[in-house]
């Protein structure tokens, strides 16, 4: 079966805060050998993707200087890294609604340079509420500009939801409920809810997925073999669910391992095919 992974992280170690680096590299479940290889060159990553049968991946980027340590340099690095394989690697662009005064100019410049058509925001590491553009939530204009830009261009925005293990992360911003406002106020915006509110907001996440046709689920960060425990009524939302692995985060052996786990679930093959591959084409804009 063909596979597209919408959620992969590649971050050079020297861009991370020391404590963040320790959290990752001292984790016994982190695969340092493969990390070193793929970070050194996209050729290595594409070779591994071929071995694992992965056709395309989204490489995440975002700027989180205060929590994670990496900033716009990472976004630039991801763009360059992906540029030699435009058909296989999509650089996911980002802006920081608290730090960027002109987020749209920045996104537009990046889009034209690296041909990105996907945005990532990380409220838990960038420290904002996804509905902070609203009057009663502080009227963060930069955020509204980002949403308007994404909506009018048809670019999906992946939002991290749920917890984070990194020091300084603020979990409260990972509550999926704030996406309810976003989905109402930006009805044509493609909202990709990463991690489905894992590990304790899944019911809320599921409700939002059913309520809003413009919210999609990215299953990254949910152990695939436990997907049906987290989302027992997954069959009601599979047509807006996307396969993401969150590789190369600690504890995720390989994209292939996640695919194998997903394939072992007791669900119909056509559903698996939609999630692993076909749904991507409903949401991405070329
Ligand atoms: Zn992630």
PDB file of C-alpha atoms and ligand atoms in Angstrom:
ATOM      1  CA  UNK A   1       0.000   0.000   0.000  1.00  0.00           C
ATOM      2  CA  UNK A   2       1.254   3.496  -0.812  1.00  0.00           C
ATOM      3  CA  UNK A   3       2.211   5.725   2.102  1.00  0.00           C
ATOM      4  CA  UNK A   4       2.419   9.485   2.678  1.00  0.00           C
ATOM      5  CA  UNK A   5       3.559  10.675   6.095  1.00  0.00           C
ATOM      6  CA  UNK A   6       2.230  14.152   6.936  1.00  0.00           C
ATOM      7  CA  UNK A   7       4.203  14.618  10.152  1.00  0.00           C
ATOM      8  CA  UNK A   8       7.979  14.155  10.386  1.00  0.00           C
ATOM      9  CA  UNK A   9      10.470  16.174  12.447  1.00  0.00           C
ATOM     10  CA  UNK A  10      14.079  16.813  11.493  1.00  0.00           C
ATOM     11  CA  UNK A  11      15.921  19.290  13.698  1.00  0.00           C
ATOM     12  CA  UNK A  12      19.686  19.734  13.812  1.00  0.00           C
ATOM     13  CA  UNK A  13      20.816  19.145  17.418  1.00  0.00           C
ATOM     14  CA  UNK A  14      22.797  22.389  17.588  1.00  0.00           C
ATOM     15  CA  UNK A  15      19.576  24.376  17.103  1.00  0.00           C
ATOM     16  CA  UNK A  16      17.935  22.957  20.230  1.00  0.00           C
ATOM     17  CA  UNK A  17      18.155  24.206  23.790  1.00  0.00           C
ATOM     18  CA  UNK A  18      20.395  21.984  25.881  1.00  0.00           C
ATOM     19  CA  UNK A  19      17.536  20.579  27.983  1.00  0.00           C
ATOM     20  CA  UNK A  20      15.523  19.865  24.853  1.00  0.00           C
ATOM     21  CA  UNK A  21      18.464  18.035  23.307  1.00  0.00           C
ATOM     22  CA  UNK A  22      18.905  15.994  26.484  1.00  0.00           C
ATOM     23  CA  UNK A  23      15.224  15.044  26.500  1.00  0.00           C
ATOM     24  CA  UNK A  24      15.617  13.662  22.991  1.00  0.00           C
ATOM     25  CA  UNK A  25      19.125  12.242  22.815  1.00  0.00           C
ATOM     26  CA  UNK A  26      19.217  10.680  26.268  1.00  0.00           C
ATOM     27  CA  UNK A  27      16.002   8.803  25.627  1.00  0.00           C
ATOM     28  CA  UNK A  28      16.936   5.142  25.128  1.00  0.00           C
ATOM     29  CA  UNK A  29      14.217   4.748  22.530  1.00  0.00           C
ATOM     30  CA  UNK A  30      15.788   7.398  20.288  1.00  0.00           C
ATOM     31  CA  UNK A  31      17.515   6.054  17.192  1.00  0.00           C
ATOM     32  CA  UNK A  32      20.680   8.115  17.082  1.00  0.00           C
ATOM     33  CA  UNK A  33      22.297   6.250  14.149  1.00  0.00           C
ATOM     34  CA  UNK A  34      19.424   6.883  11.775  1.00  0.00           C
ATOM     35  CA  UNK A  35      19.059  10.448  13.054  1.00  0.00           C
ATOM     36  CA  UNK A  36      22.715  11.227  12.269  1.00  0.00           C
ATOM     37  CA  UNK A  37      22.371   9.742   8.829  1.00  0.00           C
ATOM     38  CA  UNK A  38      19.221  11.547   7.733  1.00  0.00           C
ATOM     39  CA  UNK A  39      20.197  14.882   9.249  1.00  0.00           C
ATOM     40  CA  UNK A  40      23.434  14.819   7.237  1.00  0.00           C
ATOM     41  CA  UNK A  41      21.735  14.663   3.867  1.00  0.00           C
ATOM     42  CA  UNK A  42      18.308  14.397   2.250  1.00  0.00           C
ATOM     43  CA  UNK A  43      19.781  11.684  -0.011  1.00  0.00           C
ATOM     44  CA  UNK A  44      19.993   9.435   3.048  1.00  0.00           C
ATOM     45  CA  UNK A  45      16.413  10.200   4.021  1.00  0.00           C
ATOM     46  CA  UNK A  46      15.083   9.454   0.551  1.00  0.00           C
ATOM     47  CA  UNK A  47      17.040   6.171   0.482  1.00  0.00           C
ATOM     48  CA  UNK A  48      15.381   5.165   3.755  1.00  0.00           C
ATOM     49  CA  UNK A  49      11.980   6.272   2.484  1.00  0.00           C
ATOM     50  CA  UNK A  50      12.481   3.979  -0.509  1.00  0.00           C
ATOM     51  CA  UNK A  51      13.345   1.056   1.787  1.00  0.00           C
ATOM     52  CA  UNK A  52      10.260   1.741   3.888  1.00  0.00           C
ATOM     53  CA  UNK A  53       7.960   2.283   0.929  1.00  0.00           C
ATOM     54  CA  UNK A  54       7.143   5.887   1.810  1.00  0.00           C
ATOM     55  CA  UNK A  55       6.339   8.060  -1.166  1.00  0.00           C
ATOM     56  CA  UNK A  56       6.236  11.530   0.390  1.00  0.00           C
ATOM     57  CA  UNK A  57       6.689  13.209   3.728  1.00  0.00           C
ATOM     58  CA  UNK A  58       5.920  16.581   5.264  1.00  0.00           C
ATOM     59  CA  UNK A  59       8.962  17.892   7.127  1.00  0.00           C
ATOM     60  CA  UNK A  60       7.775  20.085   9.983  1.00  0.00           C
ATOM     61  CA  UNK A  61       9.256  23.406  10.941  1.00  0.00           C
ATOM     62  CA  UNK A  62       8.354  26.163  13.361  1.00  0.00           C
ATOM     63  CA  UNK A  63      10.038  28.800  15.435  1.00  0.00           C
ATOM     64  CA  UNK A  64      10.023  28.394  19.212  1.00  0.00           C
ATOM     65  CA  UNK A  65      13.061  30.267  20.554  1.00  0.00           C
ATOM     66  CA  UNK A  66      11.876  30.442  24.172  1.00  0.00           C
ATOM     67  CA  UNK A  67      10.813  26.838  24.681  1.00  0.00           C
ATOM     68  CA  UNK A  68      12.683  24.699  22.145  1.00  0.00           C
ATOM     69  CA  UNK A  69      15.540  27.003  21.183  1.00  0.00           C
ATOM     70  CA  UNK A  70      15.173  26.758  17.426  1.00  0.00           C
ATOM     71  CA  UNK A  71      13.924  29.731  15.430  1.00  0.00           C
ATOM     72  CA  UNK A  72      13.657  30.932  11.839  1.00  0.00           C
ATOM     73  CA  UNK A  73      16.960  29.229  11.056  1.00  0.00           C
ATOM     74  CA  UNK A  74      15.231  25.890  11.380  1.00  0.00           C
ATOM     75  CA  UNK A  75      12.475  26.928   8.973  1.00  0.00           C
ATOM     76  CA  UNK A  76      15.129  27.955   6.468  1.00  0.00           C
ATOM     77  CA  UNK A  77      17.136  24.783   7.041  1.00  0.00           C
ATOM     78  CA  UNK A  78      14.055  22.622   6.385  1.00  0.00           C
ATOM     79  CA  UNK A  79      13.352  24.525   3.162  1.00  0.00           C
ATOM     80  CA  UNK A  80      16.860  23.970   1.866  1.00  0.00           C
ATOM     81  CA  UNK A  81      16.938  20.359   3.018  1.00  0.00           C
ATOM     82  CA  UNK A  82      13.754  19.523   1.114  1.00  0.00           C
ATOM     83  CA  UNK A  83      14.618  21.476  -2.022  1.00  0.00           C
ATOM     84  CA  UNK A  84      16.529  18.724  -3.822  1.00  0.00           C
ATOM     85  CA  UNK A  85      13.536  16.354  -3.665  1.00  0.00           C
ATOM     86  CA  UNK A  86      10.450  18.479  -4.346  1.00  0.00           C
ATOM     87  CA  UNK A  87       8.336  15.427  -5.234  1.00  0.00           C
ATOM     88  CA  UNK A  88       9.236  13.507  -2.100  1.00  0.00           C
ATOM     89  CA  UNK A  89       9.776  16.109   0.641  1.00  0.00           C
ATOM     90  CA  UNK A  90       7.399  18.954   1.473  1.00  0.00           C
ATOM     91  CA  UNK A  91       8.900  21.681   3.683  1.00  0.00           C
ATOM     92  CA  UNK A  92       6.148  22.720   6.074  1.00  0.00           C
ATOM     93  CA  UNK A  93       6.461  26.454   6.705  1.00  0.00           C
ATOM     94  CA  UNK A  94       5.599  28.402   9.804  1.00  0.00           C
ATOM     95  CA  UNK A  95       5.321  31.799  11.402  1.00  0.00           C
ATOM     96  CA  UNK A  96       5.279  32.754  15.043  1.00  0.00           C
ATOM     97  CA  UNK A  97       2.124  34.767  15.818  1.00  0.00           C
ATOM     98  CA  UNK A  98       3.711  36.334  18.918  1.00  0.00           C
ATOM     99  CA  UNK A  99       7.056  37.245  17.387  1.00  0.00           C
ATOM    100  CA  UNK A 100       6.444  37.894  13.698  1.00  0.00           C
ATOM    101  CA  UNK A 101       5.064  41.321  12.956  1.00  0.00           C
ATOM    102  CA  UNK A 102       4.496  40.521   9.281  1.00  0.00           C
ATOM    103  CA  UNK A 103       3.750  36.806   9.212  1.00  0.00           C
ATOM    104  CA  UNK A 104       2.125  36.798   5.781  1.00  0.00           C
ATOM    105  CA  UNK A 105       5.111  38.407   4.060  1.00  0.00           C
ATOM    106  CA  UNK A 106       7.303  35.812   5.662  1.00  0.00           C
ATOM    107  CA  UNK A 107       5.117  32.887   4.656  1.00  0.00           C
ATOM    108  CA  UNK A 108       4.704  34.196   1.146  1.00  0.00           C
ATOM    109  CA  UNK A 109       8.433  34.654   0.689  1.00  0.00           C
ATOM    110  CA  UNK A 110       9.074  31.137   1.909  1.00  0.00           C
ATOM    111  CA  UNK A 111       6.343  29.699  -0.277  1.00  0.00           C
ATOM    112  CA  UNK A 112       7.777  31.270  -3.386  1.00  0.00           C
ATOM    113  CA  UNK A 113      11.301  30.189  -2.497  1.00  0.00           C
ATOM    114  CA  UNK A 114      10.638  26.599  -1.402  1.00  0.00           C
ATOM    115  CA  UNK A 115       7.252  25.836  -2.899  1.00  0.00           C
ATOM    116  CA  UNK A 116       5.633  25.001   0.411  1.00  0.00           C
ATOM    117  CA  UNK A 117       1.863  24.707   0.611  1.00  0.00           C
ATOM    118  CA  UNK A 118       1.417  23.625   4.218  1.00  0.00           C
ATOM    119  CA  UNK A 119       1.736  25.488   7.519  1.00  0.00           C
ATOM    120  CA  UNK A 120       2.531  24.256  11.017  1.00  0.00           C
ATOM    121  CA  UNK A 121       1.687  26.021  14.258  1.00  0.00           C
ATOM    122  CA  UNK A 122       2.671  24.734  17.673  1.00  0.00           C
ATOM    123  CA  UNK A 123       0.616  26.528  20.355  1.00  0.00           C
ATOM    124  CA  UNK A 124       2.200  24.495  23.176  1.00  0.00           C
ATOM    125  CA  UNK A 125       5.756  25.503  22.187  1.00  0.00           C
ATOM    126  CA  UNK A 126       4.930  28.917  20.696  1.00  0.00           C
ATOM    127  CA  UNK A 127       2.762  29.786  23.714  1.00  0.00           C
ATOM    128  CA  UNK A 128      -0.466  31.075  22.240  1.00  0.00           C
ATOM    129  CA  UNK A 129      -4.107  30.061  22.195  1.00  0.00           C
ATOM    130  CA  UNK A 130      -5.289  29.121  18.711  1.00  0.00           C
ATOM    131  CA  UNK A 131      -8.320  31.405  19.166  1.00  0.00           C
ATOM    132  CA  UNK A 132      -6.268  34.370  20.470  1.00  0.00           C
ATOM    133  CA  UNK A 133      -7.201  36.409  17.372  1.00  0.00           C
ATOM    134  CA  UNK A 134     -10.667  36.919  18.857  1.00  0.00           C
ATOM    135  CA  UNK A 135     -11.614  40.168  20.549  1.00  0.00           C
ATOM    136  CA  UNK A 136     -12.346  38.529  23.907  1.00  0.00           C
ATOM    137  CA  UNK A 137      -9.108  36.492  23.750  1.00  0.00           C
ATOM    138  CA  UNK A 138      -6.719  39.387  23.196  1.00  0.00           C
ATOM    139  CA  UNK A 139      -7.082  40.174  19.497  1.00  0.00           C
ATOM    140  CA  UNK A 140      -3.755  38.811  18.306  1.00  0.00           C
ATOM    141  CA  UNK A 141      -3.840  40.188  14.783  1.00  0.00           C
ATOM    142  CA  UNK A 142      -0.851  38.293  13.441  1.00  0.00           C
ATOM    143  CA  UNK A 143      -2.741  35.066  14.096  1.00  0.00           C
ATOM    144  CA  UNK A 144      -5.779  36.201  12.161  1.00  0.00           C
ATOM    145  CA  UNK A 145      -3.513  37.190   9.268  1.00  0.00           C
ATOM    146  CA  UNK A 146      -1.970  33.724   9.200  1.00  0.00           C
ATOM    147  CA  UNK A 147      -5.409  32.073   9.147  1.00  0.00           C
ATOM    148  CA  UNK A 148      -6.683  34.419   6.424  1.00  0.00           C
ATOM    149  CA  UNK A 149      -3.613  33.701   4.326  1.00  0.00           C
ATOM    150  CA  UNK A 150      -3.932  29.937   4.733  1.00  0.00           C
ATOM    151  CA  UNK A 151      -7.660  29.972   4.085  1.00  0.00           C
ATOM    152  CA  UNK A 152      -7.511  32.104   0.956  1.00  0.00           C
ATOM    153  CA  UNK A 153      -4.647  30.050  -0.502  1.00  0.00           C
ATOM    154  CA  UNK A 154      -6.088  26.657   0.424  1.00  0.00           C
ATOM    155  CA  UNK A 155      -3.070  25.739   2.580  1.00  0.00           C
ATOM    156  CA  UNK A 156      -3.727  23.357   5.481  1.00  0.00           C
ATOM    157  CA  UNK A 157      -2.505  24.340   8.942  1.00  0.00           C
ATOM    158  CA  UNK A 158      -1.296  21.554  11.214  1.00  0.00           C
ATOM    159  CA  UNK A 159      -1.844  22.395  14.893  1.00  0.00           C
ATOM    160  CA  UNK A 160      -0.147  20.444  17.627  1.00  0.00           C
ATOM    161  CA  UNK A 161      -2.775  19.350  20.154  1.00  0.00           C
ATOM    162  CA  UNK A 162      -2.283  17.407  23.380  1.00  0.00           C
ATOM    163  CA  UNK A 163       0.704  17.222  25.684  1.00  0.00           C
ATOM    164  CA  UNK A 164       4.437  17.760  25.233  1.00  0.00           C
ATOM    165  CA  UNK A 165       7.325  16.384  27.273  1.00  0.00           C
ATOM    166  CA  UNK A 166       9.681  19.336  26.803  1.00  0.00           C
ATOM    167  CA  UNK A 167      10.585  21.683  29.668  1.00  0.00           C
ATOM    168  CA  UNK A 168       8.832  25.033  29.304  1.00  0.00           C
ATOM    169  CA  UNK A 169       5.986  23.713  27.158  1.00  0.00           C
ATOM    170  CA  UNK A 170       2.542  24.968  28.237  1.00  0.00           C
ATOM    171  CA  UNK A 171       0.129  22.101  27.865  1.00  0.00           C
ATOM    172  CA  UNK A 172      -3.032  24.179  28.294  1.00  0.00           C
ATOM    173  CA  UNK A 173      -2.583  25.590  24.781  1.00  0.00           C
ATOM    174  CA  UNK A 174      -2.836  22.044  23.449  1.00  0.00           C
ATOM    175  CA  UNK A 175      -6.523  21.799  24.306  1.00  0.00           C
ATOM    176  CA  UNK A 176      -8.300  21.125  20.997  1.00  0.00           C
ATOM    177  CA  UNK A 177     -11.349  23.104  22.155  1.00  0.00           C
ATOM    178  CA  UNK A 178      -9.752  26.363  20.934  1.00  0.00           C
ATOM    179  CA  UNK A 179      -9.929  24.990  17.396  1.00  0.00           C
ATOM    180  CA  UNK A 180     -13.712  25.142  17.656  1.00  0.00           C
ATOM    181  CA  UNK A 181     -13.540  28.930  17.356  1.00  0.00           C
ATOM    182  CA  UNK A 182     -11.070  28.688  14.480  1.00  0.00           C
ATOM    183  CA  UNK A 183     -13.280  26.246  12.586  1.00  0.00           C
ATOM    184  CA  UNK A 184     -16.339  28.474  13.048  1.00  0.00           C
ATOM    185  CA  UNK A 185     -14.599  31.741  12.139  1.00  0.00           C
ATOM    186  CA  UNK A 186     -12.597  30.312   9.217  1.00  0.00           C
ATOM    187  CA  UNK A 187     -15.012  27.810   7.661  1.00  0.00           C
ATOM    188  CA  UNK A 188     -12.842  27.133   4.603  1.00  0.00           C
ATOM    189  CA  UNK A 189      -9.574  26.783   6.497  1.00  0.00           C
ATOM    190  CA  UNK A 190      -8.240  23.223   6.472  1.00  0.00           C
ATOM    191  CA  UNK A 191      -7.424  22.595  10.114  1.00  0.00           C
ATOM    192  CA  UNK A 192      -5.253  19.552  10.752  1.00  0.00           C
ATOM    193  CA  UNK A 193      -5.430  18.473  14.363  1.00  0.00           C
ATOM    194  CA  UNK A 194      -2.196  16.655  15.097  1.00  0.00           C
ATOM    195  CA  UNK A 195      -2.211  13.931  17.766  1.00  0.00           C
ATOM    196  CA  UNK A 196      -5.989  14.126  18.326  1.00  0.00           C
ATOM    197  CA  UNK A 197      -5.587  15.781  21.736  1.00  0.00           C
ATOM    198  CA  UNK A 198      -3.602  12.818  23.025  1.00  0.00           C
ATOM    199  CA  UNK A 199      -3.556  11.606  25.764  1.00  0.00           C
ATOM    200  CA  UNK A 200      -6.574  13.114  27.501  1.00  0.00           C
ATOM    201  CA  UNK A 201      -8.584  15.275  25.105  1.00  0.00           C
ATOM    202  CA  UNK A 202      -9.632  12.621  22.591  1.00  0.00           C
ATOM    203  CA  UNK A 203     -13.336  12.825  23.296  1.00  0.00           C
ATOM    204  CA  UNK A 204     -13.246  16.535  22.688  1.00  0.00           C
ATOM    205  CA  UNK A 205     -11.155  16.012  19.558  1.00  0.00           C
ATOM    206  CA  UNK A 206     -13.599  13.435  18.244  1.00  0.00           C
ATOM    207  CA  UNK A 207     -16.555  15.718  18.851  1.00  0.00           C
ATOM    208  CA  UNK A 208     -14.858  18.568  16.968  1.00  0.00           C
ATOM    209  CA  UNK A 209     -13.988  16.262  14.074  1.00  0.00           C
ATOM    210  CA  UNK A 210     -17.634  15.330  13.703  1.00  0.00           C
ATOM    211  CA  UNK A 211     -18.911  18.881  14.178  1.00  0.00           C
ATOM    212  CA  UNK A 212     -16.587  20.584  11.715  1.00  0.00           C
ATOM    213  CA  UNK A 213     -16.033  19.290   8.213  1.00  0.00           C
ATOM    214  CA  UNK A 214     -12.960  21.513   7.917  1.00  0.00           C
ATOM    215  CA  UNK A 215     -11.129  19.746  10.750  1.00  0.00           C
ATOM    216  CA  UNK A 216      -8.888  16.803   9.861  1.00  0.00           C
ATOM    217  CA  UNK A 217      -7.069  14.363  12.137  1.00  0.00           C
ATOM    218  CA  UNK A 218      -3.346  13.664  11.843  1.00  0.00           C
ATOM    219  CA  UNK A 219      -2.753  10.448  13.785  1.00  0.00           C
ATOM    220  CA  UNK A 220       0.922  11.250  14.507  1.00  0.00           C
ATOM    221  CA  UNK A 221       1.887  10.664  18.106  1.00  0.00           C
ATOM    222  CA  UNK A 222      -0.883   8.146  18.703  1.00  0.00           C
ATOM    223  CA  UNK A 223       0.644   4.647  18.804  1.00  0.00           C
ATOM    224  CA  UNK A 224      -1.089   3.234  15.701  1.00  0.00           C
ATOM    225  CA  UNK A 225      -1.915  -0.080  17.327  1.00  0.00           C
ATOM    226  CA  UNK A 226      -3.849   1.858  19.963  1.00  0.00           C
ATOM    227  CA  UNK A 227      -5.688   4.098  17.514  1.00  0.00           C
ATOM    228  CA  UNK A 228      -9.014   2.319  18.005  1.00  0.00           C
ATOM    229  CA  UNK A 229      -8.653   2.523  21.781  1.00  0.00           C
ATOM    230  CA  UNK A 230      -8.155   6.289  21.528  1.00  0.00           C
ATOM    231  CA  UNK A 231     -10.791   6.690  18.808  1.00  0.00           C
ATOM    232  CA  UNK A 232     -13.220   3.759  19.070  1.00  0.00           C
ATOM    233  CA  UNK A 233     -15.477   5.357  16.433  1.00  0.00           C
ATOM    234  CA  UNK A 234     -12.615   5.981  14.015  1.00  0.00           C
ATOM    235  CA  UNK A 235     -14.815   4.708  11.166  1.00  0.00           C
ATOM    236  CA  UNK A 236     -16.859   7.908  11.443  1.00  0.00           C
ATOM    237  CA  UNK A 237     -13.848  10.143  10.824  1.00  0.00           C
ATOM    238  CA  UNK A 238     -11.539   8.105   8.567  1.00  0.00           C
ATOM    239  CA  UNK A 239     -12.386  10.153   5.487  1.00  0.00           C
ATOM    240  CA  UNK A 240     -10.711  13.163   7.134  1.00  0.00           C
ATOM    241  CA  UNK A 241      -7.845  11.302   8.826  1.00  0.00           C
ATOM    242  CA  UNK A 242      -4.242  11.413   7.681  1.00  0.00           C
ATOM    243  CA  UNK A 243      -1.319   9.164   8.450  1.00  0.00           C
ATOM    244  CA  UNK A 244       1.483  10.899  10.330  1.00  0.00           C
ATOM    245  CA  UNK A 245       4.204   9.203  12.344  1.00  0.00           C
ATOM    246  CA  UNK A 246       5.903  11.975  14.374  1.00  0.00           C
ATOM    247  CA  UNK A 247       9.158  10.171  13.522  1.00  0.00           C
ATOM    248  CA  UNK A 248      12.015  10.876  14.443  1.00  0.00           C
ATOM    249  CA  UNK A 249      10.712  11.603  17.939  1.00  0.00           C
ATOM    250  CA  UNK A 250      11.861   9.247  20.717  1.00  0.00           C
ATOM    251  CA  UNK A 251       9.888   6.011  20.920  1.00  0.00           C
ATOM    252  CA  UNK A 252       8.981   5.920  17.238  1.00  0.00           C
ATOM    253  CA  UNK A 253      11.181   3.220  15.745  1.00  0.00           C
ATOM    254  CA  UNK A 254      10.535   4.015  12.124  1.00  0.00           C
ATOM    255  CA  UNK A 255       7.816   5.219   9.801  1.00  0.00           C
ATOM    256  CA  UNK A 256       7.591   1.654   8.555  1.00  0.00           C
ATOM    257  CA  UNK A 257       6.971   0.330  12.047  1.00  0.00           C
ATOM    258  CA  UNK A 258       4.066   2.769  12.432  1.00  0.00           C
ATOM    259  CA  UNK A 259       2.685   1.732   9.036  1.00  0.00           C
ATOM    260  CA  UNK A 260       2.910  -1.961  10.032  1.00  0.00           C
ATOM    261  CA  UNK A 261       1.093  -1.278  13.289  1.00  0.00           C
ATOM    262  CA  UNK A 262      -1.571   0.649  11.446  1.00  0.00           C
ATOM    263  CA  UNK A 263      -1.966  -2.149   8.889  1.00  0.00           C
ATOM    264  CA  UNK A 264      -2.551  -4.669  11.682  1.00  0.00           C
ATOM    265  CA  UNK A 265      -5.685  -2.855  12.888  1.00  0.00           C
ATOM    266  CA  UNK A 266      -9.061  -4.504  12.439  1.00  0.00           C
ATOM    267  CA  UNK A 267     -10.381  -2.035   9.891  1.00  0.00           C
ATOM    268  CA  UNK A 268     -11.219  -2.373   6.220  1.00  0.00           C
ATOM    269  CA  UNK A 269      -8.447  -2.101   3.636  1.00  0.00           C
ATOM    270  CA  UNK A 270     -10.131   0.738   1.792  1.00  0.00           C
ATOM    271  CA  UNK A 271     -10.120   2.779   5.008  1.00  0.00           C
ATOM    272  CA  UNK A 272      -6.424   2.055   5.498  1.00  0.00           C
ATOM    273  CA  UNK A 273      -5.713   3.143   1.955  1.00  0.00           C
ATOM    274  CA  UNK A 274      -7.574   6.405   2.451  1.00  0.00           C
ATOM    275  CA  UNK A 275      -5.690   7.245   5.640  1.00  0.00           C
ATOM    276  CA  UNK A 276      -2.245   6.167   4.459  1.00  0.00           C
ATOM    277  CA  UNK A 277      -2.465   7.768   1.048  1.00  0.00           C
ATOM    278  CA  UNK A 278      -5.622   9.003  -0.626  1.00  0.00           C
ATOM    279  CA  UNK A 279      -6.879  11.539   1.910  1.00  0.00           C
ATOM    280  CA  UNK A 280      -3.703  13.553   1.470  1.00  0.00           C
ATOM    281  CA  UNK A 281      -4.794  14.505  -2.027  1.00  0.00           C
ATOM    282  CA  UNK A 282      -8.101  15.866  -0.727  1.00  0.00           C
ATOM    283  CA  UNK A 283      -6.339  18.382   1.445  1.00  0.00           C
ATOM    284  CA  UNK A 284      -3.031  19.335  -0.155  1.00  0.00           C
ATOM    285  CA  UNK A 285      -2.852  22.109  -2.688  1.00  0.00           C
ATOM    286  CA  UNK A 286      -0.299  21.752  -5.453  1.00  0.00           C
TER     287      UNK A 286
HETATM  288 ZN1  LIG B   1       5.181  16.506  16.011  1.00  0.00          ZN
END
